[in-house]
CSV table of C-alpha atoms in Angstrom, one decimal:
chain,number,residue,atom,x,y,z
A,1,MET,CA,-44.2,-43.7,28.3
A,2,SER,CA,-46.2,-46.8,29.4
A,3,ASP,CA,-44.7,-50.1,29.7
A,4,ASP,CA,-47.7,-51.6,27.8
A,5,VAL,CA,-47.1,-49.8,24.5
A,6,GLY,CA,-45.7,-52.9,22.6
A,7,PRO,CA,-48.5,-55.5,23.6
A,8,ARG,CA,-51.0,-52.8,23.2
A,9,LEU,CA,-50.0,-51.8,19.7
A,10,ARG,CA,-49.8,-55.6,18.8
A,11,ALA,CA,-53.4,-56.3,20.2
A,12,LEU,CA,-54.8,-53.1,18.3
A,13,ARG,CA,-52.9,-54.2,15.1
A,14,THR,CA,-54.2,-57.7,15.3
A,15,LEU,CA,-57.8,-56.5,16.3
A,16,ARG,CA,-57.8,-54.3,13.0
A,17,GLY,CA,-56.6,-57.2,10.7
A,18,ILE,CA,-53.2,-55.5,9.8
A,19,SER,CA,-50.0,-57.6,9.4
A,20,GLN,CA,-46.9,-56.1,10.9
A,21,ARG,CA,-45.4,-55.6,7.5
A,22,GLU,CA,-48.5,-53.7,6.1
A,23,LEU,CA,-48.5,-51.5,9.2
A,24,ALA,CA,-44.7,-50.9,8.8
A,25,LYS,CA,-45.3,-50.1,5.1
A,26,ARG,CA,-48.1,-47.6,6.0
A,27,CYS,CA,-46.3,-45.7,8.6
A,28,GLY,CA,-42.8,-45.5,7.2
A,29,VAL,CA,-41.1,-47.4,10.1
A,30,THR,CA,-39.1,-50.6,9.4
A,31,HIS,CA,-40.5,-53.9,9.9
A,32,SER,CA,-37.9,-54.6,12.3
A,33,SER,CA,-38.3,-51.4,14.6
A,34,LEU,CA,-42.1,-52.2,14.7
A,35,SER,CA,-41.4,-55.8,15.7
A,36,LEU,CA,-39.0,-54.5,18.6
A,37,ILE,CA,-41.7,-52.0,19.6
A,38,GLU,CA,-44.3,-54.7,19.9
A,39,GLN,CA,-42.1,-57.0,21.9
A,40,ASN,CA,-41.5,-53.9,24.4
A,41,LYS,CA,-37.7,-54.2,23.5
A,42,VAL,CA,-37.6,-50.4,22.2
A,43,SER,CA,-39.8,-47.7,23.3
A,44,PRO,CA,-40.9,-45.5,20.6
A,45,SER,CA,-40.7,-41.7,20.8
A,46,VAL,CA,-44.0,-39.9,20.9
A,47,SER,CA,-43.6,-38.5,17.2
A,48,SER,CA,-43.0,-42.3,16.1
A,49,LEU,CA,-45.8,-43.6,18.0
A,50,LYS,CA,-47.9,-40.9,16.6
A,51,LYS,CA,-46.7,-41.9,13.0
A,52,ILE,CA,-47.5,-45.6,13.8
A,53,LEU,CA,-51.0,-45.0,15.1
A,54,ASP,CA,-52.1,-42.6,12.3
A,55,ALA,CA,-51.4,-45.2,10.0
A,56,ILE,CA,-54.0,-47.7,12.0
A,57,PRO,CA,-55.9,-44.9,12.3
A,58,ILE,CA,-56.4,-44.2,16.0
A,59,SER,CA,-55.5,-41.0,18.0
A,60,VAL,CA,-52.9,-41.4,20.8
A,61,GLY,CA,-55.5,-40.5,23.6
A,62,ASP,CA,-57.7,-43.3,22.2
A,63,PHE,CA,-54.8,-45.8,22.0
A,64,PHE,CA,-54.2,-45.5,25.7
A,65,THR,CA,-57.6,-45.2,26.8
A,66,MET,CA,-59.3,-47.9,24.8
A,67,GLU,CA,-60.0,-51.4,26.6
A,68,LEU,CA,-58.6,-54.2,24.4
A,69,GLU,CA,-59.5,-56.8,27.2
A,70,ASN,CA,-63.2,-57.7,27.8
A,71,ARG,CA,-63.4,-57.5,31.8
A,72,ASN,CA,-67.0,-58.9,31.5
A,73,GLN,CA,-68.0,-62.6,31.0
A,74,VAL,CA,-68.9,-62.8,27.4
A,75,PHE,CA,-69.9,-66.6,26.9
A,76,TYR,CA,-72.5,-68.5,28.9
A,77,ARG,CA,-73.1,-72.2,29.3
A,78,ALA,CA,-76.8,-73.2,29.6
A,79,ASP,CA,-76.3,-73.8,33.4
A,80,GLU,CA,-75.2,-70.3,33.9
A,81,LEU,CA,-78.4,-68.6,32.8
A,82,PRO,CA,-80.3,-68.1,36.0
A,83,ASP,CA,-84.0,-68.6,35.8
A,84,ILE,CA,-85.7,-65.5,37.0
A,85,GLY,CA,-89.3,-66.4,35.9
A,86,SER,CA,-92.1,-67.9,38.2
A,87,GLY,CA,-94.5,-70.8,38.0
A,88,ASP,CA,-94.8,-72.1,34.4
A,89,VAL,CA,-93.0,-69.3,32.8
A,90,ILE,CA,-89.1,-69.6,32.8
A,91,TYR,CA,-87.1,-66.5,31.9
A,92,GLN,CA,-83.2,-67.4,31.6
A,93,LEU,CA,-81.4,-64.1,31.5
A,94,VAL,CA,-78.0,-63.7,29.7
A,95,GLY,CA,-75.6,-61.5,31.3
A,96,ALA,CA,-77.4,-61.5,34.7
A,97,ASN,CA,-73.9,-61.0,36.3
A,98,ARG,CA,-73.2,-57.6,34.6
A,99,ASP,CA,-73.6,-54.8,36.6
A,100,THR,CA,-74.0,-52.3,33.7
A,101,ARG,CA,-76.4,-54.3,31.3
A,102,ALA,CA,-78.1,-51.9,28.9
A,103,LEU,CA,-80.7,-54.6,27.9
A,104,SER,CA,-82.2,-57.9,29.1
A,105,PHE,CA,-81.7,-60.7,26.7
A,106,MET,CA,-83.7,-63.9,27.7
A,107,ILE,CA,-84.6,-67.3,26.6
A,108,GLU,CA,-88.3,-67.6,27.6
A,109,THR,CA,-90.1,-70.8,27.8
A,110,TYR,CA,-94.0,-71.0,28.6
A,111,GLU,CA,-95.4,-74.4,29.6
A,112,ALA,CA,-98.8,-75.3,28.0
A,113,GLY,CA,-101.5,-72.9,29.5
A,114,ALA,CA,-98.9,-70.5,31.2
A,115,ASP,CA,-99.2,-66.8,31.1
A,116,THR,CA,-97.7,-63.5,32.3
A,117,GLY,CA,-100.9,-63.1,34.4
A,118,ARG,CA,-104.2,-61.8,34.2
A,119,GLU,CA,-103.1,-58.3,34.6
A,120,MET,CA,-101.4,-56.6,31.5
A,121,ILE,CA,-97.9,-55.3,32.1
A,122,ALA,CA,-96.4,-51.9,31.1
A,123,HIS,CA,-93.2,-50.4,31.7
A,124,ARG,CA,-90.7,-47.9,30.0
A,125,GLY,CA,-88.9,-49.3,27.1
A,126,GLU,CA,-89.0,-51.6,24.0
A,127,GLU,CA,-89.2,-55.4,23.5
A,128,ALA,CA,-88.6,-57.6,20.6
A,129,GLY,CA,-88.4,-61.4,20.2
A,130,VAL,CA,-88.7,-64.3,18.0
A,131,ILE,CA,-90.7,-67.6,18.5
A,132,LEU,CA,-88.5,-70.8,18.4
A,133,GLU,CA,-90.9,-73.6,19.0
A,134,GLY,CA,-94.6,-73.7,19.9
A,135,GLU,CA,-97.1,-70.9,19.8
A,136,ILE,CA,-97.6,-67.9,22.0
A,137,GLU,CA,-100.5,-65.4,22.0
A,138,ILE,CA,-99.2,-61.9,22.7
A,139,THR,CA,-101.7,-59.1,23.4
A,140,ILE,CA,-100.5,-55.5,23.0
A,141,GLY,CA,-102.9,-53.0,23.9
A,142,ALA,CA,-106.0,-54.1,21.9
A,143,ASP,CA,-104.2,-56.2,19.4
A,144,SER,CA,-103.7,-59.8,19.9
A,145,ARG,CA,-102.1,-62.3,17.8
A,146,LEU,CA,-101.0,-65.9,18.0
A,147,LEU,CA,-97.3,-66.4,16.7
A,148,GLY,CA,-95.5,-69.7,16.0
A,149,PRO,CA,-92.0,-70.6,15.1
A,150,GLY,CA,-89.9,-68.0,13.1
A,151,GLU,CA,-92.4,-65.2,13.6
A,152,ALA,CA,-91.4,-62.2,15.6
A,153,TYR,CA,-92.7,-59.1,17.4
A,154,TYR,CA,-91.3,-55.8,18.4
A,155,PHE,CA,-93.3,-53.2,20.5
A,156,ASN,CA,-93.1,-50.4,23.0
A,157,THR,CA,-93.6,-51.7,26.3
A,158,ASN,CA,-95.3,-48.6,27.8
A,159,VAL,CA,-98.3,-50.0,25.8
A,160,PRO,CA,-99.8,-52.7,28.3
A,161,HIS,CA,-99.1,-56.3,27.1
A,162,ARG,CA,-99.7,-60.0,28.1
A,163,PHE,CA,-98.0,-63.2,26.9
A,164,ARG,CA,-100.1,-66.5,27.1
A,165,ASN,CA,-99.5,-70.0,25.7
A,166,PRO,CA,-103.0,-71.3,24.8
A,167,GLY,CA,-101.5,-74.4,23.3
A,168,LYS,CA,-100.7,-78.0,24.4
A,169,ALA,CA,-97.0,-77.8,24.0
A,170,ALA,CA,-94.4,-75.5,25.6
A,171,CYS,CA,-93.4,-72.4,23.7
A,172,LYS,CA,-89.9,-71.2,23.6
A,173,LEU,CA,-88.8,-67.8,22.4
A,174,VAL,CA,-85.8,-65.6,22.8
A,175,SER,CA,-86.5,-61.8,23.7
A,176,CYS,CA,-84.7,-58.6,24.4
A,177,CYS,CA,-85.9,-55.5,26.1
A,178,THR,CA,-84.7,-52.2,27.2
A,179,PRO,CA,-83.8,-50.8,29.5
A,180,ALA,CA,-82.4,-53.7,31.4
A,181,LYS,CA,-84.6,-54.9,34.0
A,182,SER,CA,-83.2,-55.5,37.4
A,183,PHE,CA,-84.5,-58.8,38.8
């Protein structure tokens, strides 16, 4: 059996919020035996491990294949968010260093008078966002609306759209779109 059974079991138990004593009670294994298993001092039989895992509950296959450590960066400082915008439009992309992003999550800043261009944009997917400060005019197809702080939007991006800040102050919003854009 794998050398990482003990640490893996401890990590999973902790992740599920189960105390060692509670798990021992649930599966009928003594607390001391469970402690020795988690410390890798004792290797459980396959049937004992199955009995322990059934009490969590998780299958033996899932136990050995689930990732308990996140190999991707999770937290980002402000200076780690690359600006992928241009001109007076700043797009700070969260998770730009992740190869398998399923979405694009951004902090967008539009300086006074800035816009995404005269041409409307269209691409496959969905987009949603919420305005944090300032105002932004969003045109989606034939519909246009001026949004302010606390207001939000959600639309299919295959409909041509455009963002424009007609105000005298910068507009800041957070947005998320799928699929992830490659920049």
